[in-house]
């Protein structure tokens, strides 16, 4: 099965940001490596995404789930009973009784920063589901506390560790498509889906109250798939958000990001069926990464001239499809196709970094950069919105 | 309970709720208050009603997590029918939308001195795994002790019942529980998981000789109505299933005779357990590459041949099935 090994390179951070300054200036305390013992993990918040965390944690041999906690006793109960782990409704009690090394924060976004700060002060390492915080100011506070307490933080940018993305990165680094120049990221998110319907039906839903509304809770994934290849700290932004279908809050987002070497475009649409697709365009071809289909389609520029190229292209597409089919058949036979495979890989990489006392898989500067970019996108859209209104 | 004048219900715009409102309004003295979400479409609820009936319906919009709204919505109600429930989603979503609102609703009902709280549960809550084949299942049968091993919906309904019983005792709120079978009617497919599993365009029929615990939505609504209005049944539980149940084989044959094209494969009853074991073993080995939706435990609970009794509803509620099973099937297919 595909796993992240300790030699797997961490996500590089190619921009110098305030987070670096925070890390270097703060009187940081060095975290003590956990060593080879199993990592004790607790989950805070037992909603939908907690199921994915618990499911993937069951697959990690060197992790032990020591507790789940939710202020709703029924939610804590269902998670505790199904995954056979102790359940709590009070965070302090869980910390005292379960003594976790790492706590995963899987609560609504507006609670992330205060909970992360509390947990860091309590001596826990913290894994925060996306989005990291409500804005970069909150992110800075969390990063500072982590530096002061010598505890590690990790963000749930798990699709960067999905087998498809890891392979796409390898292909890009091997020069399969030349130099990467543009990344196009699409997220289809039907508003009548399981979670979207809740947001749509409740004017007071917590998602609607986020600074970036529905997008703040959802665009992290397509955005970090762009920023992973777009190193600029502050790319130029174009685009806007839109309201459709008679809804009183924005549901469509189209943003272009212009960096110095690489550009990107992000499309979030509630009118598209669920899909997670990213295309990387290079100087010699492109890759289409379909996370749901677990395939990468490669397209290179034709080598044959004129009409012969029209035969060459489908022929190469045919062999590319055969390769994808063969790989997925092998993975299926090995029991290696899992929707949240990237999450497991990221957990493992984070826990190994804690055991060995090495840098976490996603640098703090990268967490801050993506959070800051989201702030800028929402600010940009708000200003466009107000211009159109006036 | 004194004379009942006002009843209140949640889930009034849903499949069962709409029919329950219509049934309640056949009683000319009843005022019906419907608690609906801010964005719910009430046209389908109000359109079938006469002007006189509409005048007796009050729609109050709000969210079930708003305690103030609930107290206001339930005020001066003699009976509360808690019909709203999530049918789909993962376990946490179902708990959040089924169990948590039940707690709030019962607390609010107790605070405003509601005379009776009627909870719509499910026939699926029984621990049928432990029962003998063809055993009769009445209201005395135990709840599933390992409900977490069942599907998320059943798990949430078992928990909801337990919570409701606990709160009823704690708050001294009279409780009546109704356990309908699979509710069908116009607009809903008759081919449910009790018949088999839909795999893409193919129906995998599981067994087929066991009687299906179905209830037509109008019949169910009548039983639920009575559970709120009949005096002297506080603390009771009622199964609601129709008489003359059809089997899976009969239903598929009937639908084919009516011209429906059903592509299916048949798994004989004796093969269900071994195949479930193989599937569950593979699911475990592959660490969930195929989710554990079929396990020996679940299969035994859903497809074991059992007979569900509706004698208590007939005896204590004087429930008589208003629409025969044959008529109900005809209406469903025509609708």
XYZ file of C-alpha atoms in Angstrom:
725
model
C 0.000 0.000 0.000
C 1.119 3.525 -0.645
C 2.512 5.147 2.436
C 4.562 8.239 3.161
C 7.990 7.279 4.307
C 10.108 9.389 6.564
C 12.268 10.287 3.570
C 9.299 11.852 1.810
C 10.144 15.503 1.245
C 8.031 17.937 3.164
C 6.068 20.552 1.220
C 8.522 23.247 0.375
C 7.846 26.807 1.343
C 9.317 29.062 -1.261
C 8.271 32.387 0.139
C 9.524 34.293 3.121
C 6.612 35.427 5.208
C 5.748 36.848 8.582
C 5.510 33.339 9.901
C 9.237 32.870 9.404
C 9.789 36.038 11.380
C 7.462 34.840 14.085
C 9.239 31.511 14.278
C 12.681 33.042 14.395
C 11.913 35.875 16.808
C 9.742 33.978 19.257
C 11.513 32.442 22.242
C 10.746 28.986 20.942
C 10.915 25.882 23.055
C 12.209 22.778 21.300
C 9.697 19.944 21.148
C 10.893 16.694 22.675
C 10.602 13.864 20.137
C 8.039 11.264 21.095
C 10.351 8.423 20.111
C 9.128 5.082 18.827
C 6.154 4.708 21.126
C 2.667 4.895 19.560
C 1.347 8.417 19.164
C -1.678 9.062 21.396
C -4.307 10.869 19.336
C -7.596 12.480 20.355
C -10.305 13.939 18.144
C -12.068 17.136 19.115
C -15.380 17.526 17.303
C -17.303 14.427 16.201
C -18.997 15.674 13.053
C -18.766 14.428 9.506
C -15.030 14.912 8.955
C -14.182 13.249 12.271
C -15.449 9.998 10.748
C -12.796 10.278 8.058
C -10.103 10.976 10.669
C -11.126 8.000 12.788
C -11.377 5.740 9.759
C -7.865 6.605 8.593
C -6.408 6.482 12.099
C -7.545 2.869 12.356
C -5.205 2.153 9.442
C -2.120 3.601 11.154
C -0.324 1.059 13.293
C 1.720 3.519 15.303
C -1.249 5.707 16.271
C -3.609 5.015 19.153
C -6.889 6.916 19.447
C -7.299 7.694 23.138
C -10.461 9.757 23.057
C -13.131 11.607 21.122
C -14.756 14.745 22.439
C -17.805 16.742 21.437
C -19.953 19.137 23.413
C -22.976 17.234 22.054
C -22.998 14.034 24.062
C -24.849 12.167 21.319
C -22.179 12.985 18.759
C -19.402 11.929 21.124
C -21.372 8.772 21.893
C -21.831 7.685 18.271
C -18.171 8.184 17.433
C -16.969 6.526 20.633
C -19.197 3.489 20.268
C -18.534 2.908 16.577
C -14.777 3.249 16.831
C -14.539 1.726 20.298
C -12.723 4.647 21.913
C -13.417 6.586 25.137
C -15.819 9.474 24.686
C -15.870 12.851 26.403
C -18.037 15.950 26.386
C -15.563 18.158 28.216
C -12.207 19.022 26.674
C -10.364 19.576 29.956
C -11.559 16.232 31.224
C -10.399 14.502 28.061
C -6.958 16.095 28.284
C -6.628 15.029 31.897
C -7.883 11.477 31.459
C -6.739 10.547 27.951
C -3.390 12.407 27.971
C -3.150 12.754 24.182
C 0.069 13.701 22.396
C -1.863 15.129 19.451
C -5.356 16.536 19.253
C -7.126 16.817 15.902
C -9.413 19.835 15.768
C -12.428 18.895 13.641
C -14.833 21.547 14.900
C -16.425 24.468 12.989
C -13.872 26.894 11.559
C -14.567 29.813 13.899
C -13.482 27.703 16.886
C -10.154 26.564 15.425
C -7.908 29.358 16.718
C -9.101 29.507 20.344
C -9.110 25.719 20.630
C -5.675 25.365 19.035
C -4.223 27.963 21.417
C -5.802 26.230 24.403
C -4.468 22.839 23.333
C -0.972 24.140 22.613
C -0.856 25.711 26.059
C -2.019 22.352 27.454
C 1.066 20.746 25.905
C -0.552 19.009 22.933
C 0.552 19.007 19.338
C -2.317 20.079 17.133
C -3.681 18.989 13.788
C -6.199 21.543 12.510
C -8.750 20.734 9.835
C -8.999 23.242 7.010
C -9.487 26.167 7.018
C -6.746 26.776 9.553
C -8.292 29.896 11.109
C -10.737 32.651 10.234
C -7.945 34.959 9.046
C -4.214 35.442 9.048
C -4.243 37.451 12.288
C -5.662 34.427 14.102
C -3.187 32.187 12.285
C -0.307 34.322 13.520
C -1.499 34.017 17.106
C -1.672 30.220 16.836
C 1.746 30.037 15.187
C 3.248 32.220 17.884
C 1.833 30.094 20.688
C 3.108 26.954 18.955
C 6.586 28.462 18.768
C 6.479 29.563 22.418
C 5.262 26.223 23.699
C 7.479 24.128 21.457
C 4.535 22.240 20.064
C 3.897 21.381 16.416
C 0.943 22.304 14.283
C -0.308 20.745 11.090
C -3.084 21.780 8.715
C -5.433 19.385 6.949
C -4.111 19.968 3.439
C -4.387 16.236 2.919
C -4.866 16.167 -0.846
C -1.220 17.199 -1.223
C -0.471 13.711 0.101
C -3.003 11.892 -2.056
C -1.286 9.197 -4.167
C -2.387 11.008 -7.323
C -0.926 14.333 -6.268
C 2.334 12.744 -5.134
C 2.633 11.081 -8.520
C 1.758 14.289 -10.350
C 4.475 16.101 -8.418
C 6.961 13.422 -9.427
C 5.942 13.794 -13.062
C 6.324 17.566 -12.896
C 9.716 17.269 -11.219
C 10.848 14.749 -13.818
C 10.057 17.267 -16.543
C 7.262 15.172 -18.090
C 5.353 18.310 -19.050
C 8.263 20.736 -19.142
C 8.090 23.685 -16.793
C 4.781 24.100 -14.964
C 3.202 27.405 -16.007
C -0.476 27.230 -15.067
C -2.547 25.295 -12.549
C -6.294 25.046 -12.951
C -8.250 23.773 -9.997
C -11.943 22.899 -10.002
C -14.256 21.977 -7.161
C -17.836 20.962 -7.889
C -19.967 21.335 -4.787
C -23.728 20.889 -5.288
C -25.531 23.139 -2.848
C -28.172 20.449 -2.385
C -25.560 17.937 -1.268
C -25.369 16.615 2.287
C -23.586 19.575 3.830
C -24.527 22.241 1.263
C -28.222 21.668 1.927
C -27.700 22.419 5.619
C -25.949 25.680 4.780
C -28.579 26.595 2.218
C -31.495 25.804 4.511
C -30.288 27.628 7.594
C -29.691 31.402 7.386
C -27.902 31.193 10.742
C -25.620 28.306 9.830
C -22.103 28.917 11.122
C -20.650 28.607 7.615
C -22.658 31.614 6.472
C -21.104 33.683 9.241
C -17.501 33.027 8.192
C -15.692 36.019 6.615
C -15.493 34.110 3.333
C -18.874 32.388 3.785
C -19.300 29.053 2.044
C -15.952 29.446 0.268
C -13.959 29.777 3.462
C -15.018 26.295 4.437
C -14.429 24.736 1.032
C -11.782 26.377 -1.163
C -8.747 25.385 0.867
C -8.409 22.141 -1.113
C -8.512 23.584 -4.639
C -6.435 26.570 -3.528
C -3.532 24.690 -1.968
C -3.412 22.451 -5.032
C -2.546 25.659 -6.886
C -0.229 27.207 -4.319
C 1.764 23.976 -4.120
C 3.135 24.908 -7.544
C 2.701 28.683 -7.378
C 5.350 29.988 -4.996
C 4.535 33.706 -4.954
C 3.618 35.211 -1.617
C 1.193 37.705 -3.095
C 0.057 36.834 -6.612
C -2.136 39.300 -8.486
C -5.814 38.418 -8.111
C -8.596 38.735 -10.658
C -12.168 37.487 -10.509
C -15.186 37.587 -8.285
C -17.802 35.597 -6.467
C -21.391 35.368 -7.638
C -24.834 34.552 -6.349
C -26.908 32.110 -8.365
C -30.127 30.185 -8.008
C -31.886 32.931 -6.058
C -29.708 32.422 -2.990
C -28.820 35.402 -0.842
C -25.194 34.419 -0.352
C -22.405 33.901 -2.904
C -22.159 30.344 -4.187
C -19.873 30.612 -7.238
C -16.244 31.686 -7.186
C -13.909 32.299 -10.104
C -10.439 33.546 -9.222
C -7.311 33.905 -11.325
C -3.942 34.139 -9.582
C -1.023 35.637 -11.508
C 2.393 34.790 -10.114
C 5.746 35.686 -11.544
C 6.380 32.321 -13.206
C 3.211 30.356 -12.626
C -0.437 31.347 -12.858
C -3.495 29.625 -11.507
C -7.251 29.637 -11.770
C -9.710 28.408 -9.196
C -13.312 27.544 -9.971
C -15.766 26.682 -7.241
C -19.265 25.958 -8.459
C -22.414 24.703 -6.816
C -23.774 23.997 -10.303
C -21.230 21.291 -11.030
C -21.539 17.737 -9.781
C -19.038 16.778 -7.072
C -15.571 16.662 -8.570
C -12.016 17.390 -7.562
C -9.921 18.003 -10.624
C -6.664 19.889 -11.077
C -4.858 20.447 -14.376
C -1.207 21.375 -14.497
C -0.159 22.975 -17.773
C 3.516 22.923 -18.646
C 5.641 24.033 -21.550
C 5.512 20.550 -23.135
C 2.103 19.216 -22.195
C -0.319 18.963 -19.331
C -1.574 16.651 -16.613
C -5.191 16.290 -15.540
C -5.374 14.941 -12.001
C -8.743 13.484 -11.102
C -8.773 12.759 -7.376
C -12.141 11.028 -7.455
C -11.274 8.789 -10.416
C -7.730 8.310 -9.060
C -6.251 8.836 -12.498
C -3.787 11.220 -14.083
C -4.318 11.876 -17.771
C -1.208 13.012 -19.573
C -1.225 15.004 -22.754
C 2.011 15.996 -24.445
C 2.432 18.119 -27.518
C 2.367 15.997 -30.687
C 5.652 14.938 -32.247
C 4.188 13.999 -35.621
C 3.389 16.659 -38.216
C 0.010 17.728 -39.602
C -2.648 15.073 -40.008
C -0.420 12.368 -38.483
C -0.665 14.218 -35.157
C -4.415 13.581 -35.200
C -3.683 9.859 -35.054
C -0.780 10.165 -32.661
C -2.754 12.007 -29.982
C -5.597 9.477 -29.501
C -3.048 6.639 -29.769
C -1.051 8.102 -26.886
C -4.283 8.758 -25.021
C -5.216 5.104 -25.471
C -1.934 3.898 -23.924
C -2.247 6.455 -21.170
C -5.720 5.091 -20.351
C -4.362 1.532 -20.421
C -1.703 2.577 -17.911
C -4.310 4.156 -15.626
C -6.522 1.082 -15.853
C -3.623 -1.255 -15.093
C -2.474 0.824 -12.115
C -5.961 1.050 -10.633
C -6.608 -2.667 -11.162
C -3.426 -3.438 -9.283
C -4.304 -0.994 -6.510
C -7.804 -2.473 -6.268
C -6.352 -5.960 -5.994
C -4.076 -4.726 -3.222
C -6.955 -2.997 -1.405
C -5.212 0.327 -1.871
C -7.982 2.617 -3.139
C -9.231 4.863 -0.352
C -10.994 8.192 -0.668
C -9.029 9.688 2.223
C -5.666 8.072 1.398
C -4.024 11.509 1.434
C -5.287 12.094 4.951
C -3.669 8.889 6.176
C -0.397 9.781 4.490
C -0.435 13.252 6.025
C -1.241 11.893 9.513
C 1.641 9.442 9.221
C 4.050 12.109 8.048
C 2.999 14.430 10.881
C 3.243 11.744 13.555
C 6.648 10.601 12.288
C 7.860 14.189 12.493
C 6.701 14.216 16.122
C 8.358 10.905 16.892
C 11.631 11.967 15.312
C 11.541 15.645 16.237
C 11.821 16.745 12.605
C 9.961 19.483 10.743
C 6.238 18.871 10.209
C 5.154 17.843 6.693
C 3.524 21.188 5.941
C 5.706 24.160 6.922
C 4.173 26.803 9.133
C 5.000 29.443 6.528
C 2.901 27.548 4.000
C -0.041 27.398 6.404
C 0.193 31.131 6.837
C 0.611 31.836 3.128
C -2.545 29.928 2.163
C -4.514 31.544 5.010
C -3.316 34.999 3.923
C -4.188 34.280 0.322
C -7.706 33.276 1.314
C -8.034 36.574 3.208
C -6.963 38.452 0.081
C -9.373 36.518 -2.156
C -12.343 37.268 0.098
C -11.320 40.905 0.481
C -10.938 41.197 -3.289
C -14.395 39.684 -3.881
C -15.996 41.864 -1.227
C -14.557 44.977 -2.839
C -15.760 43.833 -6.269
C -19.158 43.134 -4.761
C -19.447 46.563 -3.219
C -18.342 48.242 -6.482
C -21.064 46.388 -8.368
C -23.632 47.312 -5.718
C -22.750 50.998 -5.898
C -55.439 14.380 29.049
C -58.241 16.963 28.692
C -59.991 17.618 25.379
C -57.395 18.030 22.689
C -57.682 21.299 20.823
C -54.264 22.080 19.406
C -51.612 19.699 18.163
C -48.206 20.611 16.962
C -45.915 18.701 14.633
C -42.433 18.780 13.212
C -41.654 17.488 9.745
C -45.013 18.689 8.430
C -43.711 19.217 4.887
C -42.237 15.724 4.699
C -43.603 12.539 3.164
C -45.459 11.370 6.284
C -45.977 14.811 7.840
C -48.140 16.120 4.970
C -50.484 13.141 5.239
C -50.606 13.408 9.006
C -51.708 17.032 8.758
C -54.496 16.025 6.363
C -55.624 13.248 8.694
C -55.591 15.506 11.730
C -57.690 18.099 9.949
C -60.467 15.583 9.367
C -61.226 16.239 13.032
C -63.111 19.565 12.811
C -62.140 20.692 16.295
C -58.403 20.404 15.892
C -56.024 23.300 15.336
C -52.745 22.154 13.767
C -49.519 24.040 14.211
C -46.637 23.080 11.932
C -43.055 23.821 12.908
C -41.140 24.131 9.642
C -37.701 25.313 8.640
C -37.257 28.891 7.414
C -36.680 27.720 3.850
C -39.216 24.880 3.679
C -41.724 24.964 0.853
C -45.206 24.754 2.400
C -47.134 24.763 -0.896
C -47.302 20.964 -1.056
C -48.596 20.980 2.505
C -51.330 23.580 2.032
C -52.488 22.986 -1.548
C -54.510 19.809 -0.903
C -56.390 21.473 1.976
C -59.788 23.151 1.779
C -60.045 26.845 2.775
C -61.672 25.821 6.053
C -58.849 23.410 6.791
C -56.198 25.954 5.898
C -57.718 28.338 8.406
C -56.977 25.753 11.102
C -53.329 25.360 10.095
C -50.680 27.607 11.556
C -47.179 27.534 10.058
C -44.404 28.655 12.385
C -40.943 28.917 10.869
C -37.715 28.360 12.746
C -34.912 25.947 13.532
C -35.199 23.022 15.916
C -31.960 24.056 17.616
C -33.502 27.376 18.701
C -34.877 26.807 22.220
C -36.817 30.077 22.248
C -38.509 29.243 18.955
C -39.418 25.789 20.224
C -40.996 27.050 23.428
C -42.989 29.594 21.454
C -43.933 27.015 18.805
C -45.084 24.398 21.299
C -46.916 26.768 23.630
C -50.532 25.819 24.293
C -50.187 22.540 22.396
C -51.863 19.499 23.864
C -49.941 16.993 21.740
C -46.614 17.181 19.927
C -45.910 14.833 17.029
C -42.191 14.645 16.382
C -42.161 13.445 12.791
C -39.057 15.245 11.496
C -36.023 13.041 11.104
C -33.010 12.840 8.866
C -33.178 9.885 6.499
C -29.764 10.090 4.880
C -26.208 11.126 5.540
C -23.493 9.699 7.672
C -23.905 8.755 11.311
C -22.880 12.074 12.836
C -25.239 13.990 10.530
C -28.093 11.663 11.408
C -27.432 12.024 15.118
C -27.172 15.790 14.808
C -30.459 16.002 12.908
C -32.389 13.300 14.740
C -31.232 12.728 18.306
C -30.078 16.233 19.241
C -33.327 17.955 18.124
C -35.351 15.334 20.018
C -33.638 16.348 23.237
C -34.393 20.023 22.623
C -37.933 19.403 21.531
C -38.747 17.280 24.573
C -37.203 19.829 26.921
C -39.292 22.585 25.333
C -42.428 20.405 25.390
C -41.932 19.739 29.057
C -41.343 23.434 29.771
C -44.704 24.409 28.261
C -46.555 21.432 29.787
C -47.444 19.543 26.624
C -49.839 16.710 27.426
C -48.288 14.039 25.210
C -45.193 13.674 23.077
C -45.498 11.275 20.139
C -42.191 10.083 18.764
C -42.042 8.546 15.306
C -39.413 5.853 15.526
C -38.891 2.908 13.202
C -39.622 -0.793 13.038
C -35.924 -1.232 12.329
C -34.962 -0.640 15.960
C -35.585 -4.236 17.045
C -32.664 -6.519 17.715
C -33.873 -9.031 15.156
C -30.496 -10.720 14.902
C -31.302 -12.645 18.084
C -34.799 -13.684 17.009
C -35.790 -16.985 15.419
C -36.719 -17.114 11.735
C -40.414 -16.444 11.210
C -40.812 -15.336 14.826
C -43.546 -12.803 15.518
C -42.123 -9.428 16.551
C -44.290 -7.395 18.878
C -43.573 -4.296 20.940
C -42.057 -6.357 23.760
C -39.067 -7.375 21.642
C -35.789 -5.800 22.746
C -34.097 -2.942 20.934
C -30.975 -3.826 18.979
C -28.201 -4.063 21.592
C -25.458 -3.515 18.965
C -27.165 -0.861 16.887
C -23.824 0.704 15.978
C -23.225 -2.371 13.839
C -26.343 -1.623 11.825
C -26.807 1.182 9.307
C -26.465 4.817 10.486
C -30.228 5.446 10.267
C -31.133 2.533 12.537
C -28.360 3.435 14.966
C -29.708 6.988 15.235
C -33.304 5.784 15.715
C -32.338 3.352 18.485
C -30.445 6.104 20.261
C -33.356 8.499 19.736
C -35.753 6.068 21.408
C -33.461 5.505 24.363
C -32.961 9.243 24.814
C -36.706 9.877 24.519
C -37.539 7.269 27.175
C -34.900 8.660 29.513
C -36.129 12.236 29.070
C -39.764 11.227 29.382
C -39.054 9.791 32.824
C -36.805 12.658 33.860
C -39.107 15.435 32.647
C -42.338 13.589 33.470
C -43.434 14.148 29.880
C -45.976 11.538 28.714
C -44.493 9.690 25.750
C -45.968 7.489 23.056
C -43.663 5.799 20.552
C -44.786 4.740 17.104
C -42.654 2.336 15.108
C -43.772 2.378 11.482
C -42.514 -0.155 8.996
C -41.092 0.990 5.683
C -43.395 3.812 4.631
C -44.326 3.811 0.954
C -46.676 5.735 -1.259
C -46.894 7.918 -4.332
C -43.474 9.333 -5.139
C -41.441 6.695 -3.350
C -39.974 3.549 -4.809
C -41.339 0.262 -3.546
C -37.987 -1.401 -4.082
C -36.271 -0.570 -0.821
C -33.302 -2.162 0.895
C -35.717 -4.671 2.433
C -36.128 -6.116 -1.069
C -32.493 -5.833 -2.074
C -29.591 -3.581 -2.881
C -29.483 -1.296 -5.867
C -26.055 -1.623 -7.454
C -25.981 0.837 -10.354
C -28.844 -0.176 -12.675
C -29.038 -3.641 -11.144
C -31.228 -4.718 -8.233
C -29.574 -7.438 -6.177
C -32.594 -9.169 -4.627
C -31.850 -10.618 -1.218
C -33.955 -13.666 -0.533
C -37.505 -12.777 -1.375
C -39.780 -15.116 0.527
C -39.927 -13.010 3.695
C -42.914 -10.686 4.251
C -41.969 -7.038 3.820
C -42.845 -4.883 6.849
C -44.352 -2.100 4.761
C -47.003 0.474 5.600
C -48.774 2.725 3.153
C -48.289 6.364 4.055
C -52.020 7.079 4.524
C -52.406 4.047 6.773
C -49.380 5.075 8.756
C -50.639 8.648 9.132
C -53.913 7.354 10.561
C -52.062 5.261 13.146
C -49.802 8.132 14.122
C -52.791 10.442 14.490
C -54.492 8.009 16.835
C -51.314 7.601 18.897
C -51.609 11.276 19.779
C -55.355 11.486 20.308
C -56.507 8.208 21.882
C -56.640 8.581 25.673
C -54.931 6.237 28.101
C -51.979 5.083 26.020
C -49.203 7.180 27.589
C -46.007 5.174 27.861
C -47.085 2.728 25.149
C -45.292 1.721 21.968
C -47.019 0.756 18.728
C -45.829 -1.106 15.660
C -47.448 0.171 12.504
C -47.377 -2.259 9.612
C -50.096 -3.052 7.124
C -52.015 -6.294 6.980
C -51.470 -8.737 4.134
C -47.786 -8.034 3.667
C -46.300 -8.925 0.307
C -42.966 -10.664 -0.121
C -40.057 -9.417 -2.193
C -40.766 -11.999 -4.913
C -44.434 -11.000 -5.062
C -43.584 -7.313 -5.208
C -41.109 -7.672 -8.062
C -43.521 -9.893 -9.994
C -46.318 -7.405 -9.396
C -44.234 -4.451 -10.572
C -43.167 -6.352 -13.697
C -46.781 -7.183 -14.459
C -47.513 -3.467 -14.231
C -44.945 -2.867 -16.951
C -41.941 -1.816 -14.901
C -38.591 -3.030 -16.173
C -36.518 -4.332 -13.300
C -33.093 -5.713 -14.027
C -32.190 -7.911 -11.112
C -30.142 -10.811 -9.880
C -31.407 -13.020 -7.093
C -29.427 -14.127 -4.066
C -31.220 -17.092 -2.431
C -31.926 -16.602 1.254
C -29.559 -19.425 2.274
C -26.639 -17.688 0.500
C -27.063 -14.291 2.168
C -25.100 -15.029 5.326
C -22.102 -16.722 3.651
C -21.877 -13.961 1.041
C -22.173 -11.293 3.738
C -19.313 -12.924 5.605
C -17.134 -12.936 2.477
C -17.908 -9.293 1.747
C -17.263 -8.215 5.341
C -13.977 -10.130 5.410
C -12.839 -8.455 2.208
C -13.890 -5.062 3.539
C -11.806 -5.614 6.669
C -8.814 -6.942 4.742
C -8.845 -3.983 2.360
C -9.209 -1.579 5.300
C -12.460 -0.252 3.922
C -11.716 -0.052 0.196
C -15.252 -1.398 -0.071
C -17.168 0.007 2.904
C -18.674 -2.511 5.345
C -22.240 -1.915 4.182
C -22.973 -5.654 4.148
C -22.071 -7.664 7.205
C -23.576 -10.841 8.662
C -25.041 -8.734 11.479
C -26.762 -6.279 9.159
C -27.958 -8.957 6.777
C -29.561 -10.929 9.569
C -31.291 -7.805 10.822
C -32.724 -6.770 7.460
C -33.396 -9.949 5.510
C -34.239 -12.538 8.146
C -37.841 -13.771 7.656
C -39.946 -12.348 10.507
C -43.578 -11.446 11.079
C -44.291 -8.071 12.619
C -47.384 -7.716 14.753
C -49.730 -4.726 14.554
C -52.134 -6.195 17.121
C -51.369 -3.595 19.773
C -52.234 -0.700 17.445
C -55.490 -2.414 16.509
C -56.355 -3.243 20.078
C -55.388 -0.080 21.951
C -55.635 2.592 19.249
C -58.533 1.005 17.387
C -56.450 1.405 14.292
C -57.987 -0.096 11.205
C -55.998 -0.040 8.017
C -57.967 2.499 5.932
C -56.506 1.520 2.561
C -56.009 -2.127 1.641
C -52.543 -3.260 0.623
C -53.758 -3.997 -2.899
C -55.240 -0.506 -3.289
C -52.142 1.055 -1.765
C -49.856 -0.680 -4.247
C -52.073 0.394 -7.130
C -52.066 4.000 -5.948
C -48.321 4.007 -5.471
C -47.649 2.723 -8.963
C -50.209 5.067 -10.512
C -48.759 8.028 -8.609
